[in-house]
Amino acid sequence: IYTLIVLAIIFLIIKGIVNFFSQLNFESKEINNTTPSQEKTLKAEDENLFESQASKKFLNENLVTEKETSQKTENTDPTPSDQKLESKEAIVEEKQKDEEVKPVKKEESDQTQDQAKNLNGKLPYENFYPAPTQLYTIVNNADETSDPALLPDSIKNAMDTQKQNVYIVAAEGDTWISYKVDEQKIKRYVLRKGRTLFLQGETILLFMGNYNVSKVFLNNQLISAQTKTGVKSFIFPQSEAENYEFPLFPSHKGLIYSAKEYKEKMAPKPSN
């Protein structure tokens, strides 16, 4: 009897162990069967979420990059040198306009208004003085008179012995000139280097701003004049100098006058 009881207990223990491992094996199989499907489901959901976010980010980055690229392309397109020059010029013009519209100080404005009132519509006072009677000298037998590059035969042959014949050559540089022939209007312009001007009349008034780079011929003869600054006034014939005053051609606000015209419209000398 004792042996049977022991065997029964051993049997029950073995059966319990077998049942335990069987249950454990069954649960393990269930876990193995269900876990992959959950992982697949989670992975699929995660992948969809990632793809959605990544797509949006990718699109946004591409849009930004494309926009930046297009802006850089527009800003870095090579422009012709002419356009650059025009732009630089536009910048300068705009700067000048800005400078022109700067407000004028009240003191300066009042001073300008006072000057205008004192003028009463007349030209500002100018200090005139008698023209010197010795303005130039004739250079006899000058080499320049025999140089056809300076004094061509066509000019020599055009000389009228009854008039003043003045021939100007801008030999070494530009010179700005103002002149009046007889009763004609005053003319002025820049005589560029290498250019020439031939004047003919009974009386010629001439102002030169850069005489030292020029050659001046009177009646086919070279003349010489002394000037340190290059500014020089001439009256042809020189004998007429006593009938004129300097400055020959005073100007105001861009308008040029003869001395006679200016004096007729000039305001009286200020008392101060």
PDB file of C-alpha atoms in Angstrom:
ATOM      1  CA  ILE A   1       0.000   0.000   0.000  1.00  0.00           C
ATOM      2  CA  TYR A   2       2.754   2.377   0.888  1.00  0.00           C
ATOM      3  CA  THR A   3       4.387   1.731  -2.486  1.00  0.00           C
ATOM      4  CA  LEU A   4       1.162   2.473  -4.386  1.00  0.00           C
ATOM      5  CA  ILE A   5       0.741   5.729  -2.552  1.00  0.00           C
ATOM      6  CA  VAL A   6       4.278   6.786  -3.441  1.00  0.00           C
ATOM      7  CA  LEU A   7       3.780   5.868  -7.090  1.00  0.00           C
ATOM      8  CA  ALA A   8       0.502   7.818  -7.205  1.00  0.00           C
ATOM      9  CA  ILE A   9       2.198  10.895  -5.781  1.00  0.00           C
ATOM     10  CA  ILE A  10       5.065  10.584  -8.263  1.00  0.00           C
ATOM     11  CA  PHE A  11       2.561  10.171 -11.110  1.00  0.00           C
ATOM     12  CA  LEU A  12       0.679  13.275 -10.049  1.00  0.00           C
ATOM     13  CA  ILE A  13       3.881  15.264  -9.795  1.00  0.00           C
ATOM     14  CA  ILE A  14       5.016  14.126 -13.244  1.00  0.00           C
ATOM     15  CA  LYS A  15       1.590  14.877 -14.694  1.00  0.00           C
ATOM     16  CA  GLY A  16       1.646  18.325 -13.150  1.00  0.00           C
ATOM     17  CA  ILE A  17       5.066  19.003 -14.601  1.00  0.00           C
ATOM     18  CA  VAL A  18       3.941  17.764 -18.026  1.00  0.00           C
ATOM     19  CA  ASN A  19       0.801  19.925 -17.895  1.00  0.00           C
ATOM     20  CA  PHE A  20       2.871  22.944 -16.844  1.00  0.00           C
ATOM     21  CA  PHE A  21       5.271  22.597 -19.750  1.00  0.00           C
ATOM     22  CA  SER A  22       2.406  21.884 -22.154  1.00  0.00           C
ATOM     23  CA  GLN A  23       0.628  25.051 -21.062  1.00  0.00           C
ATOM     24  CA  LEU A  24       3.852  26.979 -21.289  1.00  0.00           C
ATOM     25  CA  ASN A  25       4.472  25.681 -24.798  1.00  0.00           C
ATOM     26  CA  PHE A  26       0.927  26.570 -25.852  1.00  0.00           C
ATOM     27  CA  GLU A  27       1.194  30.107 -24.561  1.00  0.00           C
ATOM     28  CA  SER A  28       4.538  30.484 -26.249  1.00  0.00           C
ATOM     29  CA  LYS A  29       3.000  29.435 -29.567  1.00  0.00           C
ATOM     30  CA  GLU A  30       0.183  31.963 -29.127  1.00  0.00           C
ATOM     31  CA  ILE A  31       2.643  34.698 -28.412  1.00  0.00           C
ATOM     32  CA  ASN A  32       4.685  33.751 -31.455  1.00  0.00           C
ATOM     33  CA  ASN A  33       1.566  33.688 -33.625  1.00  0.00           C
ATOM     34  CA  THR A  34       0.085  37.001 -32.468  1.00  0.00           C
ATOM     35  CA  THR A  35       3.204  39.157 -32.001  1.00  0.00           C
ATOM     36  CA  PRO A  36       4.294  39.329 -35.658  1.00  0.00           C
ATOM     37  CA  SER A  37       0.895  40.603 -36.789  1.00  0.00           C
ATOM     38  CA  GLN A  38       0.963  43.332 -34.145  1.00  0.00           C
ATOM     39  CA  GLU A  39       4.486  44.321 -35.139  1.00  0.00           C
ATOM     40  CA  LYS A  40       3.465  44.403 -38.777  1.00  0.00           C
ATOM     41  CA  THR A  41       0.457  46.536 -37.974  1.00  0.00           C
ATOM     42  CA  LEU A  42       2.462  48.947 -35.852  1.00  0.00           C
ATOM     43  CA  LYS A  43       5.224  49.079 -38.404  1.00  0.00           C
ATOM     44  CA  ALA A  44       2.790  49.801 -41.186  1.00  0.00           C
ATOM     45  CA  GLU A  45       1.159  52.578 -39.191  1.00  0.00           C
ATOM     46  CA  ASP A  46       4.561  54.016 -38.276  1.00  0.00           C
ATOM     47  CA  GLU A  47       5.689  53.854 -41.887  1.00  0.00           C
ATOM     48  CA  ASN A  48       2.575  55.680 -43.078  1.00  0.00           C
ATOM     49  CA  LEU A  49       3.107  58.376 -40.474  1.00  0.00           C
ATOM     50  CA  PHE A  50       6.794  58.719 -41.377  1.00  0.00           C
ATOM     51  CA  GLU A  51       6.046  58.827 -45.082  1.00  0.00           C
ATOM     52  CA  SER A  52       3.436  61.516 -44.519  1.00  0.00           C
ATOM     53  CA  GLN A  53       5.705  63.682 -42.404  1.00  0.00           C
ATOM     54  CA  ALA A  54       8.732  63.036 -44.597  1.00  0.00           C
ATOM     55  CA  SER A  55       6.772  63.872 -47.723  1.00  0.00           C
ATOM     56  CA  LYS A  56       5.588  67.134 -46.269  1.00  0.00           C
ATOM     57  CA  LYS A  57       9.077  68.010 -45.083  1.00  0.00           C
ATOM     58  CA  PHE A  58      10.567  67.023 -48.433  1.00  0.00           C
ATOM     59  CA  LEU A  59       8.039  69.102 -50.332  1.00  0.00           C
ATOM     60  CA  ASN A  60       8.545  72.074 -48.059  1.00  0.00           C
ATOM     61  CA  GLU A  61      12.316  71.850 -48.325  1.00  0.00           C
ATOM     62  CA  ASN A  62      12.114  71.535 -52.094  1.00  0.00           C
ATOM     63  CA  LEU A  63       9.784  74.492 -52.360  1.00  0.00           C
ATOM     64  CA  VAL A  64      12.058  76.634 -50.197  1.00  0.00           C
ATOM     65  CA  THR A  65      15.147  75.492 -52.075  1.00  0.00           C
ATOM     66  CA  GLU A  66      13.518  76.153 -55.433  1.00  0.00           C
ATOM     67  CA  LYS A  67      12.415  79.587 -54.311  1.00  0.00           C
ATOM     68  CA  GLU A  68      15.884  80.434 -53.029  1.00  0.00           C
ATOM     69  CA  THR A  69      17.451  79.068 -56.202  1.00  0.00           C
ATOM     70  CA  SER A  70      15.164  81.123 -58.418  1.00  0.00           C
ATOM     71  CA  GLN A  71      15.911  84.233 -56.392  1.00  0.00           C
ATOM     72  CA  LYS A  72      19.636  83.592 -56.622  1.00  0.00           C
ATOM     73  CA  THR A  73      19.305  82.994 -60.351  1.00  0.00           C
ATOM     74  CA  GLU A  74      17.437  86.254 -60.815  1.00  0.00           C
ATOM     75  CA  ASN A  75      19.927  88.142 -58.685  1.00  0.00           C
ATOM     76  CA  THR A  76      23.023  86.600 -60.210  1.00  0.00           C
ATOM     77  CA  ASP A  77      22.050  86.763 -63.878  1.00  0.00           C
ATOM     78  CA  PRO A  78      24.895  88.421 -65.776  1.00  0.00           C
ATOM     79  CA  THR A  79      23.945  91.895 -66.951  1.00  0.00           C
ATOM     80  CA  PRO A  80      25.499  93.689 -69.906  1.00  0.00           C
ATOM     81  CA  SER A  81      28.004  96.399 -69.089  1.00  0.00           C
ATOM     82  CA  ASP A  82      25.691  98.976 -70.659  1.00  0.00           C
ATOM     83  CA  GLN A  83      22.964  98.098 -68.175  1.00  0.00           C
ATOM     84  CA  LYS A  84      25.431  98.366 -65.310  1.00  0.00           C
ATOM     85  CA  LEU A  85      26.451 101.752 -66.508  1.00  0.00           C
ATOM     86  CA  GLU A  86      22.815 102.782 -66.815  1.00  0.00           C
ATOM     87  CA  SER A  87      22.092 101.551 -63.263  1.00  0.00           C
ATOM     88  CA  LYS A  88      25.055 103.357 -61.876  1.00  0.00           C
ATOM     89  CA  GLU A  89      23.844 106.307 -63.603  1.00  0.00           C
ATOM     90  CA  ALA A  90      20.362 105.949 -62.243  1.00  0.00           C
ATOM     91  CA  ILE A  91      21.837 105.730 -58.766  1.00  0.00           C
ATOM     92  CA  VAL A  92      23.830 108.897 -59.297  1.00  0.00           C
ATOM     93  CA  GLU A  93      20.793 110.779 -60.699  1.00  0.00           C
ATOM     94  CA  GLU A  94      18.693 109.692 -57.793  1.00  0.00           C
ATOM     95  CA  LYS A  95      21.401 110.852 -55.412  1.00  0.00           C
ATOM     96  CA  GLN A  96      21.544 114.226 -57.136  1.00  0.00           C
ATOM     97  CA  LYS A  97      17.773 114.534 -56.926  1.00  0.00           C
ATOM     98  CA  ASP A  98      17.918 113.720 -53.233  1.00  0.00           C
ATOM     99  CA  GLU A  99      20.547 116.390 -52.753  1.00  0.00           C
ATOM    100  CA  GLU A 100      18.502 118.903 -54.690  1.00  0.00           C
ATOM    101  CA  VAL A 101      15.434 118.474 -52.518  1.00  0.00           C
ATOM    102  CA  LYS A 102      17.303 118.985 -49.256  1.00  0.00           C
ATOM    103  CA  PRO A 103      15.544 121.654 -47.205  1.00  0.00           C
ATOM    104  CA  VAL A 104      17.123 125.087 -47.430  1.00  0.00           C
ATOM    105  CA  LYS A 105      18.044 126.670 -44.152  1.00  0.00           C
ATOM    106  CA  LYS A 106      15.813 129.555 -43.161  1.00  0.00           C
ATOM    107  CA  GLU A 107      18.765 131.958 -42.991  1.00  0.00           C
ATOM    108  CA  GLU A 108      19.859 131.071 -46.536  1.00  0.00           C
ATOM    109  CA  SER A 109      16.285 131.332 -47.802  1.00  0.00           C
ATOM    110  CA  ASP A 110      15.799 134.729 -46.180  1.00  0.00           C
ATOM    111  CA  GLN A 111      19.124 135.919 -47.570  1.00  0.00           C
ATOM    112  CA  THR A 112      18.161 134.837 -51.098  1.00  0.00           C
ATOM    113  CA  GLN A 113      14.779 136.543 -50.801  1.00  0.00           C
ATOM    114  CA  ASP A 114      16.430 139.740 -49.562  1.00  0.00           C
ATOM    115  CA  GLN A 115      18.819 139.695 -52.505  1.00  0.00           C
ATOM    116  CA  ALA A 116      15.929 139.208 -54.922  1.00  0.00           C
ATOM    117  CA  LYS A 117      14.048 142.132 -53.349  1.00  0.00           C
ATOM    118  CA  ASN A 118      17.115 144.362 -53.558  1.00  0.00           C
ATOM    119  CA  LEU A 119      17.587 143.506 -57.238  1.00  0.00           C
ATOM    120  CA  ASN A 120      13.999 144.447 -58.100  1.00  0.00           C
ATOM    121  CA  GLY A 121      14.108 142.068 -61.039  1.00  0.00           C
ATOM    122  CA  LYS A 122      17.455 143.390 -62.265  1.00  0.00           C
ATOM    123  CA  LEU A 123      20.755 141.593 -62.789  1.00  0.00           C
ATOM    124  CA  PRO A 124      23.241 141.486 -59.891  1.00  0.00           C
ATOM    125  CA  TYR A 125      25.755 144.300 -59.785  1.00  0.00           C
ATOM    126  CA  GLU A 126      28.963 143.613 -61.710  1.00  0.00           C
ATOM    127  CA  ASN A 127      32.179 145.585 -61.455  1.00  0.00           C
ATOM    128  CA  PHE A 128      33.152 146.563 -65.013  1.00  0.00           C
ATOM    129  CA  TYR A 129      36.473 148.148 -65.934  1.00  0.00           C
ATOM    130  CA  PRO A 130      37.998 149.488 -69.179  1.00  0.00           C
ATOM    131  CA  ALA A 131      39.553 146.887 -71.448  1.00  0.00           C
ATOM    132  CA  PRO A 132      43.365 147.042 -71.695  1.00  0.00           C
ATOM    133  CA  THR A 133      44.595 148.488 -74.949  1.00  0.00           C
ATOM    134  CA  GLN A 134      47.436 145.973 -75.256  1.00  0.00           C
ATOM    135  CA  LEU A 135      45.862 142.489 -75.305  1.00  0.00           C
ATOM    136  CA  TYR A 136      48.257 140.594 -77.585  1.00  0.00           C
ATOM    137  CA  THR A 137      51.273 140.940 -79.835  1.00  0.00           C
ATOM    138  CA  ILE A 138      51.939 139.720 -83.363  1.00  0.00           C
ATOM    139  CA  VAL A 139      54.657 137.055 -83.674  1.00  0.00           C
ATOM    140  CA  ASN A 140      56.467 137.868 -86.900  1.00  0.00           C
ATOM    141  CA  ASN A 141      57.864 135.019 -88.998  1.00  0.00           C
ATOM    142  CA  ALA A 142      56.535 132.373 -86.629  1.00  0.00           C
ATOM    143  CA  ASP A 143      57.158 128.775 -87.678  1.00  0.00           C
ATOM    144  CA  GLU A 144      53.493 127.981 -87.044  1.00  0.00           C
ATOM    145  CA  THR A 145      52.404 130.168 -89.959  1.00  0.00           C
ATOM    146  CA  SER A 146      54.264 127.935 -92.421  1.00  0.00           C
ATOM    147  CA  ASP A 147      52.943 124.705 -90.890  1.00  0.00           C
ATOM    148  CA  PRO A 148      49.975 123.526 -92.995  1.00  0.00           C
ATOM    149  CA  ALA A 149      48.844 121.303 -90.126  1.00  0.00           C
ATOM    150  CA  LEU A 150      48.224 124.444 -88.067  1.00  0.00           C
ATOM    151  CA  LEU A 151      47.480 127.028 -90.745  1.00  0.00           C
ATOM    152  CA  PRO A 152      46.318 125.356 -93.988  1.00  0.00           C
ATOM    153  CA  ASP A 153      46.294 127.133 -97.339  1.00  0.00           C
ATOM    154  CA  SER A 154      42.497 127.098 -97.432  1.00  0.00           C
ATOM    155  CA  ILE A 155      42.410 129.402 -94.402  1.00  0.00           C
ATOM    156  CA  LYS A 156      45.151 131.626 -95.787  1.00  0.00           C
ATOM    157  CA  ASN A 157      43.280 132.010 -99.058  1.00  0.00           C
ATOM    158  CA  ALA A 158      40.024 132.810 -97.261  1.00  0.00           C
ATOM    159  CA  MET A 159      41.441 135.965 -95.684  1.00  0.00           C
ATOM    160  CA  ASP A 160      39.532 139.182 -96.357  1.00  0.00           C
ATOM    161  CA  THR A 161      41.820 142.213 -96.103  1.00  0.00           C
ATOM    162  CA  GLN A 162      38.851 144.439 -95.222  1.00  0.00           C
ATOM    163  CA  LYS A 163      37.948 142.361 -92.153  1.00  0.00           C
ATOM    164  CA  GLN A 164      39.413 140.702 -89.095  1.00  0.00           C
ATOM    165  CA  ASN A 165      40.282 137.071 -89.828  1.00  0.00           C
ATOM    166  CA  VAL A 166      40.717 134.989 -86.671  1.00  0.00           C
ATOM    167  CA  TYR A 167      41.638 131.317 -86.842  1.00  0.00           C
ATOM    168  CA  ILE A 168      41.720 129.246 -83.629  1.00  0.00           C
ATOM    169  CA  VAL A 169      43.338 125.809 -83.354  1.00  0.00           C
ATOM    170  CA  ALA A 170      42.833 123.647 -80.251  1.00  0.00           C
ATOM    171  CA  ALA A 171      46.303 122.184 -80.702  1.00  0.00           C
ATOM    172  CA  GLU A 172      47.124 120.588 -77.358  1.00  0.00           C
ATOM    173  CA  GLY A 173      43.810 120.340 -75.508  1.00  0.00           C
ATOM    174  CA  ASP A 174      40.213 121.449 -75.186  1.00  0.00           C
ATOM    175  CA  THR A 175      39.358 125.103 -74.744  1.00  0.00           C
ATOM    176  CA  TRP A 176      36.007 126.708 -74.026  1.00  0.00           C
ATOM    177  CA  ILE A 177      35.262 129.872 -75.925  1.00  0.00           C
ATOM    178  CA  SER A 178      32.693 132.649 -76.119  1.00  0.00           C
ATOM    179  CA  TYR A 179      32.671 135.048 -79.040  1.00  0.00           C
ATOM    180  CA  LYS A 180      30.688 137.737 -80.796  1.00  0.00           C
ATOM    181  CA  VAL A 181      31.174 138.780 -84.409  1.00  0.00           C
ATOM    182  CA  ASP A 182      29.889 142.272 -85.252  1.00  0.00           C
ATOM    183  CA  GLU A 183      26.182 142.457 -84.326  1.00  0.00           C
ATOM    184  CA  GLN A 184      25.623 138.716 -84.298  1.00  0.00           C
ATOM    185  CA  LYS A 185      24.497 136.862 -81.188  1.00  0.00           C
ATOM    186  CA  ILE A 186      27.026 135.688 -78.651  1.00  0.00           C
ATOM    187  CA  LYS A 187      28.033 132.069 -79.128  1.00  0.00           C
ATOM    188  CA  ARG A 188      29.905 129.765 -76.797  1.00  0.00           C
ATOM    189  CA  TYR A 189      30.985 126.138 -76.743  1.00  0.00           C
ATOM    190  CA  VAL A 190      33.928 123.841 -76.084  1.00  0.00           C
ATOM    191  CA  LEU A 191      36.459 123.594 -78.879  1.00  0.00           C
ATOM    192  CA  ARG A 192      37.775 120.040 -78.588  1.00  0.00           C
ATOM    193  CA  LYS A 193      41.404 119.128 -79.075  1.00  0.00           C
ATOM    194  CA  GLY A 194      42.274 118.991 -82.775  1.00  0.00           C
ATOM    195  CA  ARG A 195      39.265 121.117 -83.800  1.00  0.00           C
ATOM    196  CA  THR A 196      39.473 124.576 -85.383  1.00  0.00           C
ATOM    197  CA  LEU A 197      37.328 127.692 -85.652  1.00  0.00           C
ATOM    198  CA  PHE A 198      37.493 130.445 -88.269  1.00  0.00           C
ATOM    199  CA  LEU A 199      35.896 133.829 -87.514  1.00  0.00           C
ATOM    200  CA  GLN A 200      35.591 136.755 -89.882  1.00  0.00           C
ATOM    201  CA  GLY A 201      34.128 140.187 -89.259  1.00  0.00           C
ATOM    202  CA  GLU A 202      34.822 143.884 -88.773  1.00  0.00           C
ATOM    203  CA  THR A 203      34.946 143.537 -84.980  1.00  0.00           C
ATOM    204  CA  ILE A 204      35.442 140.277 -83.100  1.00  0.00           C
ATOM    205  CA  LEU A 205      35.191 139.841 -79.334  1.00  0.00           C
ATOM    206  CA  LEU A 206      36.686 136.597 -78.032  1.00  0.00           C
ATOM    207  CA  PHE A 207      36.957 134.987 -74.602  1.00  0.00           C
ATOM    208  CA  MET A 208      39.030 131.819 -74.144  1.00  0.00           C
ATOM    209  CA  GLY A 209      39.086 129.603 -71.077  1.00  0.00           C
ATOM    210  CA  ASN A 210      42.211 127.608 -71.936  1.00  0.00           C
ATOM    211  CA  TYR A 211      44.272 129.770 -74.246  1.00  0.00           C
ATOM    212  CA  ASN A 212      47.607 128.122 -73.421  1.00  0.00           C
ATOM    213  CA  VAL A 213      46.729 124.887 -75.261  1.00  0.00           C
ATOM    214  CA  SER A 214      45.628 126.755 -78.391  1.00  0.00           C
ATOM    215  CA  LYS A 215      47.090 128.584 -81.331  1.00  0.00           C
ATOM    216  CA  VAL A 216      45.401 131.810 -82.443  1.00  0.00           C
ATOM    217  CA  PHE A 217      46.092 133.406 -85.816  1.00  0.00           C
ATOM    218  CA  LEU A 218      45.047 136.917 -86.796  1.00  0.00           C
ATOM    219  CA  ASN A 219      45.124 137.691 -90.514  1.00  0.00           C
ATOM    220  CA  ASN A 220      47.403 134.672 -91.103  1.00  0.00           C
ATOM    221  CA  GLN A 221      49.831 135.707 -88.381  1.00  0.00           C
ATOM    222  CA  LEU A 222      50.361 134.040 -84.999  1.00  0.00           C
ATOM    223  CA  ILE A 223      49.524 136.132 -81.958  1.00  0.00           C
ATOM    224  CA  SER A 224      50.902 135.793 -78.440  1.00  0.00           C
ATOM    225  CA  ALA A 225      49.224 136.743 -75.163  1.00  0.00           C
ATOM    226  CA  GLN A 226      50.317 136.567 -71.552  1.00  0.00           C
ATOM    227  CA  THR A 227      48.124 134.643 -69.106  1.00  0.00           C
ATOM    228  CA  LYS A 228      48.990 132.502 -66.094  1.00  0.00           C
ATOM    229  CA  THR A 229      45.585 130.882 -65.721  1.00  0.00           C
ATOM    230  CA  GLY A 230      44.839 130.348 -69.415  1.00  0.00           C
ATOM    231  CA  VAL A 231      41.827 132.665 -69.230  1.00  0.00           C
ATOM    232  CA  LYS A 232      42.118 135.439 -71.793  1.00  0.00           C
ATOM    233  CA  SER A 233      39.936 138.021 -73.539  1.00  0.00           C
ATOM    234  CA  PHE A 234      40.662 139.440 -76.986  1.00  0.00           C
ATOM    235  CA  ILE A 235      39.308 142.312 -79.047  1.00  0.00           C
ATOM    236  CA  PHE A 236      40.014 142.416 -82.791  1.00  0.00           C
ATOM    237  CA  PRO A 237      41.167 144.879 -84.006  1.00  0.00           C
ATOM    238  CA  GLN A 238      43.048 145.853 -80.893  1.00  0.00           C
ATOM    239  CA  SER A 239      42.414 149.519 -81.629  1.00  0.00           C
ATOM    240  CA  GLU A 240      38.754 148.956 -80.699  1.00  0.00           C
ATOM    241  CA  ALA A 241      39.650 147.958 -77.126  1.00  0.00           C
ATOM    242  CA  GLU A 242      39.081 151.507 -75.895  1.00  0.00           C
ATOM    243  CA  ASN A 243      35.389 151.134 -76.751  1.00  0.00           C
ATOM    244  CA  TYR A 244      34.817 148.043 -74.571  1.00  0.00           C
ATOM    245  CA  GLU A 245      34.837 146.993 -70.959  1.00  0.00           C
ATOM    246  CA  PHE A 246      35.713 143.787 -69.169  1.00  0.00           C
ATOM    247  CA  PRO A 247      34.270 141.288 -68.530  1.00  0.00           C
ATOM    248  CA  LEU A 248      33.282 141.000 -72.166  1.00  0.00           C
ATOM    249  CA  PHE A 249      30.551 138.402 -71.562  1.00  0.00           C
ATOM    250  CA  PRO A 250      29.097 138.500 -68.027  1.00  0.00           C
ATOM    251  CA  SER A 251      26.536 135.816 -67.254  1.00  0.00           C
ATOM    252  CA  HIS A 252      23.742 135.187 -64.763  1.00  0.00           C
ATOM    253  CA  LYS A 253      21.777 131.965 -64.195  1.00  0.00           C
ATOM    254  CA  GLY A 254      23.207 130.391 -67.335  1.00  0.00           C
ATOM    255  CA  LEU A 255      22.419 133.348 -69.589  1.00  0.00           C
ATOM    256  CA  ILE A 256      25.278 135.227 -71.209  1.00  0.00           C
ATOM    257  CA  TYR A 257      25.232 138.937 -72.036  1.00  0.00           C
ATOM    258  CA  SER A 258      27.443 141.495 -73.671  1.00  0.00           C
ATOM    259  CA  ALA A 259      28.843 144.060 -71.266  1.00  0.00           C
ATOM    260  CA  LYS A 260      26.540 146.713 -72.730  1.00  0.00           C
ATOM    261  CA  GLU A 261      23.406 144.566 -72.353  1.00  0.00           C
ATOM    262  CA  TYR A 262      24.276 143.567 -68.822  1.00  0.00           C
ATOM    263  CA  LYS A 263      24.904 147.122 -67.644  1.00  0.00           C
ATOM    264  CA  GLU A 264      21.521 148.197 -68.975  1.00  0.00           C
ATOM    265  CA  LYS A 265      19.773 145.557 -66.815  1.00  0.00           C
ATOM    266  CA  MET A 266      22.115 145.678 -63.842  1.00  0.00           C
ATOM    267  CA  ALA A 267      21.044 146.662 -60.331  1.00  0.00           C
ATOM    268  CA  PRO A 268      22.766 149.668 -58.707  1.00  0.00           C
ATOM    269  CA  LYS A 269      25.941 149.143 -56.748  1.00  0.00           C
ATOM    270  CA  PRO A 270      25.152 148.040 -53.165  1.00  0.00           C
ATOM    271  CA  SER A 271      25.645 150.753 -50.577  1.00  0.00           C
ATOM    272  CA  ASN A 272      27.706 148.483 -48.303  1.00  0.00           C
TER     273      ASN A 272
END
